[in-house]
XYZ file of C-alpha atoms in Angstrom:
503
model
C -0.049 -0.067 0.276
C 1.540 3.248 -0.822
C 2.063 5.921 1.815
C 0.618 8.998 0.166
C -3.011 8.944 0.783
C -2.803 5.458 2.647
C -4.922 4.327 6.021
C -1.497 3.267 7.325
C -0.193 7.290 6.937
C -3.554 8.127 8.309
C -3.558 6.306 11.453
C -0.254 7.536 12.197
C -1.349 11.126 11.562
C -4.310 10.381 13.989
C -1.979 9.224 16.628
C 0.073 11.929 15.820
C -2.461 14.476 16.781
C -3.564 12.647 19.903
C -0.137 12.869 21.423
C 0.174 16.589 20.481
C -3.375 17.373 21.932
C -2.273 15.519 25.097
C 1.349 17.231 25.359
C -0.652 20.595 24.804
C -3.486 20.300 27.232
C -1.590 18.451 29.736
C 1.363 20.879 30.310
C 0.084 22.983 33.351
C 0.210 22.176 37.136
C -3.334 20.944 37.288
C -3.613 18.507 34.959
C -0.011 17.246 35.662
C -0.879 16.559 39.245
C -3.717 14.168 38.283
C -1.604 12.855 36.021
C 0.842 11.713 38.529
C -1.822 9.707 40.176
C -2.723 8.340 37.068
C 0.669 6.522 36.799
C -0.672 4.282 39.723
C -1.071 0.518 38.914
C -4.784 -0.845 39.587
C -6.494 -3.957 38.685
C -9.335 -3.329 36.554
C -11.274 -5.835 33.866
C -12.229 -5.299 30.178
C -15.279 -6.852 28.705
C -14.318 -10.360 27.085
C -10.830 -10.084 28.621
C -9.214 -10.798 31.576
C -8.749 -8.469 34.874
C -4.981 -6.900 34.661
C -3.052 -4.747 36.998
C -2.025 -1.708 34.673
C -1.728 2.161 35.330
C -4.718 4.353 35.516
C -3.669 6.142 32.624
C -3.601 2.543 30.364
C -7.247 1.742 31.846
C -8.396 5.543 31.008
C -7.373 4.840 27.466
C -8.901 1.350 27.220
C -12.348 3.281 28.049
C -11.492 6.158 25.940
C -11.225 3.375 23.069
C -14.574 2.207 23.627
C -13.384 -0.914 25.823
C -16.058 -1.639 28.700
C -13.868 -1.288 31.961
C -15.168 -2.107 35.153
C -14.031 -3.254 38.568
C -11.620 -0.351 39.406
C -11.164 1.563 42.673
C -13.548 4.567 43.022
C -10.762 6.984 42.786
C -9.237 5.441 39.563
C -12.970 5.759 38.109
C -12.827 9.117 38.505
C -9.260 9.913 37.383
C -10.134 7.814 34.308
C -12.882 10.114 33.537
C -10.637 13.077 34.159
C -8.003 11.772 31.882
C -10.459 10.964 29.052
C -12.300 14.556 29.304
C -8.734 16.128 28.965
C -7.867 14.176 25.810
C -11.105 15.168 24.501
C -10.111 18.793 25.221
C -6.971 18.074 23.418
C -8.314 16.831 20.260
C -11.349 19.210 19.968
C -8.688 22.082 20.114
C -6.489 20.561 17.392
C -9.363 19.761 15.222
C -8.815 15.999 15.384
C -11.018 13.340 14.595
C -12.444 11.443 17.985
C -13.318 8.331 16.453
C -9.988 8.059 14.684
C -8.215 8.635 17.710
C -10.198 5.963 19.068
C -9.445 3.610 16.528
C -5.616 4.208 16.933
C -5.636 3.306 20.614
C -7.537 0.317 20.608
C -4.272 -1.719 20.190
C -3.303 -2.547 23.744
C 0.807 -2.043 22.873
C -0.547 1.472 21.450
C -2.202 2.286 24.533
C 1.192 1.110 26.403
C 2.969 3.729 24.555
C 0.303 6.820 24.691
C 0.189 5.719 28.471
C 4.176 6.413 28.629
C 4.037 9.814 26.764
C 1.430 11.132 29.172
C 3.350 9.530 32.377
C 6.748 11.401 31.089
C 4.634 14.609 30.663
C 3.293 14.181 34.240
C 6.810 13.529 35.425
C 8.942 15.611 33.367
C 6.581 18.281 32.269
C 7.352 18.920 28.257
C 10.834 18.633 27.454
C 12.486 19.191 23.869
C 13.349 16.059 23.081
C 10.459 14.700 25.662
C 11.799 12.954 28.349
C 9.868 9.410 28.941
C 9.651 7.127 32.249
C 10.399 4.193 30.211
C 11.369 3.373 26.744
C 8.860 2.746 23.903
C 11.015 0.005 22.699
C 13.415 -2.419 24.250
C 15.856 -4.093 21.696
C 16.518 -7.647 23.534
C 19.673 -9.572 22.228
C 18.141 -12.296 23.208
C 21.472 -14.990 22.630
C 24.620 -14.438 21.121
C 24.217 -17.736 19.556
C 23.980 -17.300 15.633
C 24.223 -19.909 12.729
C 25.478 -17.069 10.404
C 28.689 -14.909 10.282
C 27.687 -11.530 9.379
C 30.688 -9.532 8.517
C 28.859 -6.460 9.833
C 27.334 -7.772 13.155
C 27.527 -5.476 15.743
C 27.066 -8.252 18.481
C 30.193 -10.534 16.675
C 27.647 -13.090 17.291
C 28.960 -16.824 17.192
C 28.222 -19.080 20.249
C 26.161 -18.611 23.430
C 27.803 -16.225 25.958
C 28.376 -18.537 29.094
C 26.690 -16.142 31.542
C 23.723 -15.743 29.535
C 20.199 -15.280 31.501
C 18.408 -18.237 32.819
C 14.808 -18.933 31.491
C 13.724 -17.747 35.237
C 16.085 -14.841 34.778
C 14.407 -13.995 31.305
C 10.907 -14.181 32.941
C 11.863 -11.785 35.452
C 13.117 -9.601 32.952
C 9.667 -9.707 31.295
C 8.230 -8.927 34.290
C 10.311 -5.672 34.705
C 9.827 -4.278 31.073
C 5.838 -4.850 31.802
C 6.013 -2.963 35.156
C 8.000 -0.349 33.748
C 5.382 0.368 30.945
C 7.794 -0.576 27.859
C 5.257 -0.840 25.018
C 7.374 -3.008 22.403
C 10.149 -5.516 22.764
C 12.180 -6.712 19.748
C 14.016 -9.849 20.258
C 17.582 -9.811 18.473
C 20.805 -11.286 18.812
C 22.658 -13.262 17.652
C 19.702 -15.360 15.965
C 16.584 -15.243 18.501
C 14.626 -17.647 16.793
C 16.853 -20.636 17.023
C 17.366 -20.523 20.958
C 15.128 -22.925 22.912
C 13.492 -20.032 25.394
C 12.127 -17.987 22.093
C 8.627 -19.080 22.059
C 8.089 -19.052 25.583
C 9.561 -15.257 26.017
C 7.245 -14.334 22.878
C 4.028 -15.863 24.625
C 5.073 -14.126 27.782
C 5.781 -10.758 26.304
C 2.489 -10.856 24.158
C 0.414 -12.166 27.007
C 1.293 -8.611 29.006
C -0.132 -6.757 25.962
C 3.609 -5.888 24.637
C 3.899 -5.606 21.028
C 6.318 -8.206 19.940
C 8.665 -8.612 16.820
C 11.739 -9.964 16.033
C 15.053 -9.166 13.922
C 16.074 -12.199 12.178
C 18.288 -13.794 9.441
C 15.103 -15.586 8.163
C 17.004 -19.145 8.115
C 14.267 -20.387 10.761
C 11.330 -18.781 9.325
C 12.100 -20.147 6.014
C 10.058 -22.987 7.409
C 6.617 -21.663 7.496
C 5.552 -24.179 10.710
C 8.205 -22.158 12.515
C 7.089 -18.733 11.479
C 3.199 -19.946 12.127
C 4.041 -21.259 15.518
C 5.936 -18.147 16.422
C 2.924 -16.037 15.512
C 0.494 -18.041 17.330
C 2.535 -17.315 20.385
C 2.006 -13.834 19.947
C 4.490 -12.539 17.437
C 3.295 -9.515 15.460
C 6.102 -8.189 13.452
C 8.751 -10.215 11.457
C 11.907 -7.917 10.118
C 14.325 -10.516 8.199
C 17.554 -8.885 7.047
C 18.471 -8.942 3.253
C 21.556 -6.933 2.389
C 21.438 -7.175 -1.460
C 19.301 -8.040 -4.692
C 22.346 -10.352 -5.517
C 22.081 -13.959 -3.616
C 26.048 -14.130 -4.083
C 26.293 -10.781 -2.762
C 24.001 -11.281 0.315
C 25.356 -14.507 1.196
C 29.201 -13.135 1.254
C 27.925 -10.601 4.079
C 25.990 -13.617 5.632
C 29.158 -15.960 5.448
C 26.935 -18.815 4.607
C 25.967 -20.187 1.243
C 21.984 -20.094 0.534
C 21.453 -17.613 3.347
C 19.766 -15.146 0.810
C 17.531 -17.780 -0.298
C 16.146 -18.487 2.887
C 15.887 -14.904 3.938
C 13.651 -14.273 0.715
C 11.483 -17.543 1.540
C 11.187 -16.431 5.113
C 9.642 -12.701 3.627
C 7.415 -14.663 1.369
C 6.203 -16.941 4.355
C 5.227 -13.651 6.328
C 3.672 -11.927 3.546
C 1.652 -15.253 2.854
C 0.706 -15.644 6.434
C -0.336 -11.985 6.599
C 2.040 -10.845 9.914
C 3.352 -7.451 9.662
C 6.551 -7.656 7.973
C 9.782 -5.702 6.727
C 12.858 -6.130 4.769
C 15.953 -4.996 6.589
C 19.043 -3.726 4.759
C 22.137 -2.316 6.010
C 23.273 0.390 3.715
C 27.185 0.298 2.883
C 29.735 0.720 -0.008
C 28.745 -2.632 -1.208
C 25.157 -2.345 -1.550
C 24.694 1.532 -2.073
C 24.090 1.282 -6.077
C 21.507 -1.574 -5.734
C 18.921 0.727 -3.712
C 16.287 0.827 -6.662
C 17.218 -3.370 -7.160
C 16.412 -3.724 -3.383
C 13.329 -2.011 -3.477
C 12.320 -4.001 -6.564
C 12.908 -6.994 -4.708
C 10.745 -5.802 -1.685
C 7.861 -5.105 -3.826
C 8.263 -8.813 -5.882
C 7.915 -10.276 -2.315
C 5.012 -7.994 -1.465
C 6.687 -6.765 2.012
C 5.360 -3.862 3.838
C 8.261 -1.698 4.213
C 11.952 -1.450 3.939
C 14.152 -0.391 6.566
C 17.484 0.866 5.310
C 19.739 0.689 8.559
C 22.904 2.804 9.033
C 26.249 1.124 9.195
C 27.788 1.407 12.528
C 31.386 0.141 12.614
C 31.156 -1.451 16.234
C 31.282 -5.260 17.078
C 32.400 -7.638 13.917
C 31.478 -4.456 11.889
C 34.453 -2.572 13.515
C 36.746 -4.744 11.339
C 35.052 -3.900 8.034
C 34.819 0.140 8.602
C 35.767 0.462 5.112
C 32.143 -0.527 4.334
C 30.874 2.909 5.900
C 29.342 5.877 3.259
C 31.206 9.292 2.941
C 28.528 12.105 4.111
C 27.970 12.892 0.266
C 27.030 9.389 -0.096
C 24.873 8.954 2.511
C 23.186 12.389 1.897
C 22.369 11.473 -1.733
C 21.080 8.152 -0.551
C 18.951 9.469 2.099
C 17.222 11.904 -0.812
C 17.171 9.160 -3.140
C 15.148 6.873 -0.658
C 12.671 9.870 -0.142
C 12.039 10.056 -3.787
C 11.757 6.524 -4.114
C 9.033 6.572 -1.463
C 6.709 9.119 -3.615
C 5.987 6.756 -6.052
C 6.651 2.940 -4.552
C 3.936 0.957 -2.678
C 6.208 0.532 0.209
C 6.792 2.179 3.530
C 10.672 3.222 3.106
C 12.182 3.945 6.496
C 15.853 4.793 7.731
C 17.677 4.575 10.731
C 19.458 7.498 10.201
C 18.598 10.677 12.230
C 19.424 12.614 9.360
C 16.374 11.456 7.710
C 14.541 14.029 9.320
C 16.414 16.926 8.294
C 16.393 15.359 4.717
C 12.753 14.863 4.376
C 12.178 18.616 5.782
C 14.525 20.141 3.384
C 13.503 18.042 0.346
C 9.516 19.049 1.043
C 10.533 22.623 2.028
C 8.994 22.040 5.276
C 5.902 20.346 4.185
C 6.641 16.563 5.212
C 8.313 15.402 8.242
C 9.906 12.385 9.268
C 9.934 12.251 13.298
C 10.737 8.658 14.117
C 13.399 8.407 11.226
C 10.487 7.281 8.800
C 8.082 9.190 6.414
C 4.712 10.220 7.715
C 3.383 11.984 4.707
C 2.307 15.389 4.284
C 0.410 16.315 7.947
C 1.500 19.801 9.579
C 0.563 18.679 12.983
C 3.422 16.020 13.145
C 6.049 18.594 12.829
C 5.673 19.318 16.314
C 6.444 15.511 16.903
C 9.420 15.667 15.294
C 10.925 17.722 18.206
C 8.602 15.776 20.552
C 10.217 12.489 19.337
C 13.460 13.945 18.740
C 15.762 11.876 16.222
C 18.238 9.386 17.852
C 16.463 7.459 20.640
C 19.501 5.937 22.283
C 18.946 5.882 25.989
C 15.906 8.182 25.529
C 12.813 6.252 23.942
C 14.390 2.863 23.394
C 17.576 1.008 25.256
C 19.619 -2.445 24.479
C 19.298 -5.526 26.695
C 22.386 -7.846 26.381
C 22.281 -11.656 26.629
C 23.479 -11.714 30.061
C 20.941 -8.814 31.403
C 23.301 -5.804 30.829
C 21.426 -2.752 29.574
C 22.916 -0.393 27.113
C 21.610 2.791 25.221
C 21.313 1.207 22.243
C 22.334 -2.311 20.607
C 24.829 -0.153 18.576
C 26.419 1.763 21.174
C 27.871 -1.071 23.423
C 28.331 0.752 26.996
C 27.115 -1.002 30.020
C 24.709 1.238 32.102
C 23.606 -1.355 34.479
C 22.598 -4.954 35.191
C 19.315 -6.269 35.838
C 21.182 -8.906 37.660
C 22.178 -6.152 40.115
C 19.249 -3.382 39.757
C 15.514 -3.328 38.537
C 15.096 -1.872 34.850
C 13.603 1.318 36.181
C 16.377 2.235 38.404
C 18.795 1.675 35.608
C 16.648 3.630 33.281
C 16.053 6.608 36.025
C 19.468 6.878 37.469
C 22.144 5.981 34.865
C 24.760 9.288 34.260
C 25.220 8.096 30.592
C 21.528 7.652 29.914
C 21.212 11.293 31.361
C 23.879 12.658 29.104
C 22.226 11.205 25.930
C 18.889 12.947 27.083
C 20.451 16.469 27.186
C 20.874 17.862 23.695
C 22.591 20.935 25.228
C 25.849 18.631 25.838
C 26.167 17.821 22.002
C 29.758 18.822 20.613
C 30.742 20.084 16.959
C 28.304 21.258 14.590
C 25.721 19.059 16.341
C 25.557 21.081 19.165
C 24.734 24.459 16.730
C 22.625 22.401 14.277
C 18.917 23.924 13.933
C 17.905 20.301 13.430
C 19.446 18.926 16.576
C 15.946 18.668 18.173
C 14.557 16.318 15.455
C 17.718 14.870 14.439
C 20.703 14.996 17.037
C 23.145 12.810 15.007
C 23.726 9.114 15.757
C 25.216 8.646 19.432
C 26.471 5.374 18.244
C 28.441 6.208 15.484
C 29.532 9.360 17.219
C 30.967 6.795 19.671
C 32.431 4.343 17.107
C 34.530 7.018 15.735
C 35.546 9.287 18.599
C 34.567 7.333 21.894
C 32.461 10.287 22.799
C 28.725 9.934 23.074
C 28.367 13.615 22.780
C 30.822 14.197 19.781
C 29.704 15.031 16.435
C 28.071 12.112 13.811
C 30.764 12.106 11.190
C 28.112 10.567 8.754
C 26.206 14.055 8.386
C 27.127 16.192 5.734
C 27.011 19.277 8.136
C 29.739 17.542 9.925
C 31.937 16.779 6.966
C 35.128 18.389 8.394
C 34.893 15.691 11.319
C 34.694 13.013 8.983
C 37.852 14.189 6.760
C 40.014 14.022 10.136
C 39.366 10.377 10.709
C 42.476 8.318 9.648
C 41.411 6.052 6.407
C 44.094 3.756 5.703
C 41.712 1.742 3.582
C 39.072 4.147 1.777
C 38.733 1.874 -1.697
C 36.248 -0.753 -1.539
C 37.556 -3.845 -1.028
C 36.195 -7.306 -2.375
C 34.527 -9.816 0.392
C 35.963 -12.938 0.832
C 34.326 -16.076 -1.260
C 31.589 -18.017 0.942
C 33.225 -21.080 2.213
C 31.387 -24.163 0.545
C 29.382 -26.762 3.165
């Protein structure tokens, strides 16, 4: 389905309008006072569903969405009514569509996300970018075990680590993430699908209304029965890595012959099954000239979206830093995918935070990409660009390592705490590193003075990879070209990848 005029784009805009209205109306002492009370967890029941302990904010949104909520304490019922009334005022001021907003929050995972926004406003007030009491998304490196040997792997995945979390510890992690209010968990690795705990944890997360996705190389889901079992357990989104439209190039990236065929088969299975899906491509010097071919392949398969990942020279990728794009190459690439998206029947996204700036510039301020992906021509979401704030490391998402270590981002390997020693909530609120990442006034180089720093902020993982400083300028941005030029580059020419060993 195309983005322009599509139902998906309209739904995102509805949620954007809802969040903007909430942010505007709740930014005063009176409403913030009862919102703080609304963060209290209480047990309520919904018609046709089980009774659950959630924040009053969550239950209020359930009632706003049209669910029959009952069995709540009297105080919770009153607060819920106040919250719903305030939301309606915000939508009325912004001329938002009430029914569309209700439809947008009928998904419990969306309600969790909106609840986090409201709780953040109650706790911190309006900040730019917005501070959150917990991340929207946790990327959980479920295991270091992997059946491929990708040259650009941020994790150097190979064999399981000796200190990986036990099943009991993983279940405790799920409980903590639920209690913190995390809206979504993406299971990654290594290769999460081949771990014996995979299905159990998918089900545990889904049972708590957390949106569960997986980032996979596709080998396991090339078998339709395996994918069906995961979807039945509660998996809602499948993202399969495909590094090239050419099987031989992909297989060289992945280090194993036949990897491309299985990845494509997994995507075709996801499309056939009807589960939400995406093709993930790390853009490098080896495939930058294949953008149109990769998008052609995606359209042929019928995937919902293509996500072009920023290359970050960390993990095994540190040994292949020559794969990285120059600022000029990245700039032209981002302009290319913006133009491609205008006529493709695909959602096309990029994890490069500079994409927000490129979309604003290319559209002369008429369009915006507040979360690193295109959202269409809707002026109300311009405010959300600063609300979400570009690079989300340590702000709206965090990473979790196989042994329970918390990192700001899976591409930013700085341990900020261990779930074996502290609760997730404590780590999220107290870590000095995370506090630094939330303060854009601490940025250095042109990132510090850039007029787009609140919608972009540069990739903090790339800044750390090149300068070992999370506040350093991102050398991948065209506006920071002088810093890129200072980086030693002993091997600047594209090197051939080693042949894939035969088995």
